[in-house]
Amino acid sequence: MILIFLILLYPSFLIGYILFYYIKSYISYRIGLYSLEKKYGSMSSKGQRYKFPPVSFKDVLTCFSNKREDKYHYLGISWNIFNENTDLHDYLEDFIVFVAKKAKPWWCPTFVLNLLHLFANDNSIVRCRDLHLASAFTYITGGLFIRDIKVKYGTIRVYGSFTKEVADELTKLENLINPHLEAY
């Protein structure tokens, strides 16, 4: 009985949360813009620092997408820098999937993490739109976050906040990919 109640009630709560934060971001943007213009005059470079654009409905819809580019967006920088249909692409893709499995708890769907990343961090690795949501997002993902992926001086460099297990997997990835990169 309780399970049926939760199954029927959970989607409505989720839709309510999405609409609440969507409307909240738009209203806070308008109120913040008005109060800043009242305090500082027309928007100057000083006022631009406090201004967040409202979350677009398209951004909310991409959180539910199963495309590769949108699926692991909550990890931060999650795009693959190598050409498709190569061994290097497959190795890096396996690493990104491994990090995603470690960051995502079994009870939390991927779209919820993407929504949290959108409303908390504005889909950015730098900005923080809502401090409480950002700390909840960090707590749920265990702090796992990829800051940058690049190839430099014939080696692959992946920067981020990792656990020991993910760091060991990163070392394996570097040992697999670096011999291939030295040939370039």
Short mmCIF file of C-alpha atoms in Angstrom, two decimals:
data_model
loop_
_atom_site.label_atom_id
_atom_site.label_comp_id
_atom_site.label_asym_id
_atom_site.label_seq_id
_atom_site.Cartn_x
_atom_site.Cartn_y
_atom_site.Cartn_z
CA MET A 1 0.00 0.00 0.00
CA ILE A 2 2.77 2.43 0.93
CA LEU A 3 4.75 1.48 -2.17
CA ILE A 4 1.78 2.18 -4.44
CA PHE A 5 1.23 5.49 -2.68
CA LEU A 6 4.89 6.47 -3.20
CA ILE A 7 4.87 5.42 -6.86
CA LEU A 8 1.82 7.56 -7.54
CA LEU A 9 2.98 10.50 -5.42
CA TYR A 10 6.69 10.69 -6.36
CA PRO A 11 6.24 11.99 -9.95
CA SER A 12 3.87 14.72 -8.82
CA PHE A 13 6.35 15.87 -6.15
CA LEU A 14 9.13 15.86 -8.73
CA ILE A 15 7.11 17.97 -11.16
CA GLY A 16 6.25 20.32 -8.31
CA TYR A 17 9.91 20.72 -7.34
CA ILE A 18 10.90 21.43 -10.95
CA LEU A 19 8.21 24.06 -11.36
CA PHE A 20 9.02 25.59 -7.95
CA TYR A 21 12.72 26.07 -8.75
CA TYR A 22 11.96 27.22 -12.30
CA ILE A 23 9.58 29.90 -11.03
CA LYS A 24 11.87 30.74 -8.10
CA SER A 25 14.83 31.31 -10.42
CA TYR A 26 12.78 33.60 -12.66
CA ILE A 27 11.33 35.62 -9.77
CA SER A 28 14.66 35.91 -7.95
CA TYR A 29 16.24 37.07 -11.21
CA ARG A 30 13.60 39.79 -11.62
CA ILE A 31 13.67 40.87 -7.97
CA GLY A 32 17.47 40.80 -7.86
CA LEU A 33 17.74 42.78 -11.07
CA TYR A 34 15.26 45.39 -9.80
CA SER A 35 17.00 45.77 -6.42
CA LEU A 36 20.43 46.03 -8.03
CA GLU A 37 19.25 48.66 -10.50
CA LYS A 38 17.64 50.55 -7.61
CA LYS A 39 20.85 50.39 -5.58
CA TYR A 40 23.49 50.88 -8.31
CA GLY A 41 21.56 52.54 -11.11
CA SER A 42 21.56 50.89 -14.50
CA MET A 43 23.40 47.59 -14.63
CA SER A 44 27.12 48.21 -14.50
CA SER A 45 29.96 45.71 -14.43
CA LYS A 46 29.61 45.59 -10.62
CA GLY A 47 25.96 44.57 -10.90
CA GLN A 48 26.64 41.94 -13.55
CA ARG A 49 28.36 39.74 -10.97
CA TYR A 50 25.13 39.16 -9.05
CA LYS A 51 22.86 38.56 -12.03
CA PHE A 52 21.82 35.04 -12.96
CA PRO A 53 19.66 34.57 -16.02
CA PRO A 54 16.51 32.56 -15.44
CA VAL A 55 16.66 28.85 -16.15
CA SER A 56 15.21 28.18 -19.59
CA PHE A 57 12.70 25.43 -20.16
CA LYS A 58 15.04 23.94 -22.77
CA ASP A 59 17.70 23.46 -20.06
CA VAL A 60 15.17 21.65 -17.89
CA LEU A 61 14.21 19.38 -20.79
CA THR A 62 17.84 18.48 -21.53
CA CYS A 63 18.11 17.12 -17.99
CA PHE A 64 15.74 14.32 -19.06
CA SER A 65 17.62 13.55 -22.27
CA ASN A 66 19.39 10.24 -22.90
CA LYS A 67 21.87 11.73 -25.37
CA ARG A 68 25.50 11.09 -24.50
CA GLU A 69 26.26 14.84 -24.22
CA ASP A 70 23.46 15.42 -21.71
CA LYS A 71 23.41 12.16 -19.76
CA TYR A 72 26.59 12.71 -17.73
CA HIS A 73 26.35 16.49 -17.52
CA TYR A 74 26.25 16.37 -13.72
CA LEU A 75 29.88 15.15 -13.70
CA GLY A 76 31.10 18.53 -14.91
CA ILE A 77 33.37 18.20 -17.94
CA SER A 78 32.26 14.89 -19.40
CA TRP A 79 32.79 15.17 -23.14
CA ASN A 80 35.15 12.80 -24.92
CA ILE A 81 38.10 14.57 -26.55
CA PHE A 82 39.06 11.71 -28.86
CA ASN A 83 37.58 10.75 -32.23
CA GLU A 84 34.85 8.14 -32.21
CA ASN A 85 35.57 4.52 -33.23
CA THR A 86 39.08 4.62 -31.77
CA ASP A 87 40.55 2.76 -28.83
CA LEU A 88 41.35 6.04 -27.05
CA HIS A 89 37.70 7.11 -27.29
CA ASP A 90 36.55 3.79 -25.82
CA TYR A 91 39.07 3.94 -22.96
CA LEU A 92 38.05 7.46 -21.96
CA GLU A 93 34.35 6.63 -22.36
CA ASP A 94 34.76 3.65 -20.02
CA PHE A 95 36.43 5.93 -17.47
CA ILE A 96 33.61 8.50 -17.65
CA VAL A 97 31.00 5.75 -17.20
CA PHE A 98 33.00 4.40 -14.23
CA VAL A 99 33.04 7.84 -12.58
CA ALA A 100 29.31 8.23 -13.29
CA LYS A 101 28.58 4.90 -11.59
CA LYS A 102 30.59 5.92 -8.54
CA ALA A 103 29.01 9.39 -8.34
CA LYS A 104 25.40 8.29 -8.81
CA PRO A 105 23.78 6.50 -5.87
CA TRP A 106 21.57 3.52 -6.74
CA TRP A 107 18.46 5.25 -5.42
CA CYS A 108 18.86 8.51 -7.35
CA PRO A 109 17.95 8.74 -11.05
CA THR A 110 20.33 10.51 -13.42
CA PHE A 111 17.83 13.21 -14.35
CA VAL A 112 17.54 14.25 -10.69
CA LEU A 113 21.31 14.77 -10.53
CA ASN A 114 21.17 16.75 -13.77
CA LEU A 115 18.35 18.90 -12.37
CA LEU A 116 20.28 19.49 -9.15
CA HIS A 117 23.34 20.45 -11.18
CA LEU A 118 21.21 22.86 -13.22
CA PHE A 119 19.47 24.58 -10.29
CA ALA A 120 22.42 24.46 -7.90
CA ASN A 121 25.42 25.18 -10.12
CA ASP A 122 23.74 26.62 -13.23
CA ASN A 123 25.27 23.76 -15.30
CA SER A 124 28.69 25.20 -14.61
CA ILE A 125 31.83 23.99 -12.87
CA VAL A 126 32.42 27.53 -11.56
CA ARG A 127 29.13 29.21 -10.67
CA CYS A 128 26.89 28.49 -7.71
CA ARG A 129 23.28 29.59 -8.05
CA ASP A 130 21.95 28.12 -4.78
CA LEU A 131 24.34 27.20 -1.98
CA HIS A 132 21.98 24.77 -0.23
CA LEU A 133 21.23 22.83 -3.40
CA ALA A 134 24.93 22.85 -4.31
CA SER A 135 25.88 21.32 -0.97
CA ALA A 136 23.11 18.70 -1.35
CA PHE A 137 24.38 17.91 -4.86
CA THR A 138 27.95 17.53 -3.57
CA TYR A 139 26.74 15.31 -0.72
CA ILE A 140 24.73 13.04 -3.04
CA THR A 141 27.54 12.63 -5.58
CA GLY A 142 30.18 12.20 -2.91
CA GLY A 143 32.09 15.21 -4.22
CA LEU A 144 33.06 13.44 -7.46
CA PHE A 145 33.47 16.04 -10.18
CA ILE A 146 35.55 16.24 -13.38
CA ARG A 147 37.06 19.69 -13.84
CA ASP A 148 39.02 19.25 -17.08
CA ILE A 149 40.13 16.62 -19.60
CA LYS A 150 42.96 17.48 -21.96
CA VAL A 151 45.97 16.12 -23.79
CA LYS A 152 49.17 17.98 -23.02
CA TYR A 153 52.81 17.09 -23.70
CA GLY A 154 51.89 13.64 -25.01
CA THR A 155 49.90 12.63 -21.92
CA ILE A 156 46.24 12.73 -20.96
CA ARG A 157 45.37 14.93 -18.02
CA VAL A 158 42.11 14.55 -16.14
CA TYR A 159 41.59 17.05 -13.32
CA GLY A 160 38.86 16.74 -10.74
CA SER A 161 37.80 15.71 -7.27
CA PHE A 162 38.13 11.94 -7.02
CA THR A 163 38.13 9.19 -4.44
CA LYS A 164 41.05 6.77 -4.16
CA GLU A 165 39.20 4.16 -6.19
CA VAL A 166 38.55 6.58 -9.05
CA ALA A 167 42.15 7.86 -8.85
CA ASP A 168 43.39 4.27 -9.24
CA GLU A 169 41.14 3.85 -12.28
CA LEU A 170 42.53 7.13 -13.64
CA THR A 171 46.06 5.78 -13.27
CA LYS A 172 45.03 2.69 -15.26
CA LEU A 173 43.53 4.97 -17.91
CA GLU A 174 46.74 6.99 -18.14
CA ASN A 175 48.79 3.81 -18.48
CA LEU A 176 46.51 2.66 -21.33
CA ILE A 177 46.31 5.94 -23.22
CA ASN A 178 49.72 7.58 -22.76
CA PRO A 179 51.68 5.08 -24.92
CA HIS A 180 49.26 5.79 -27.78
CA LEU A 181 49.62 9.56 -27.33
CA GLU A 182 53.42 9.49 -27.45
CA ALA A 183 53.16 8.28 -31.04
CA TYR A 184 51.41 11.52 -32.08
#
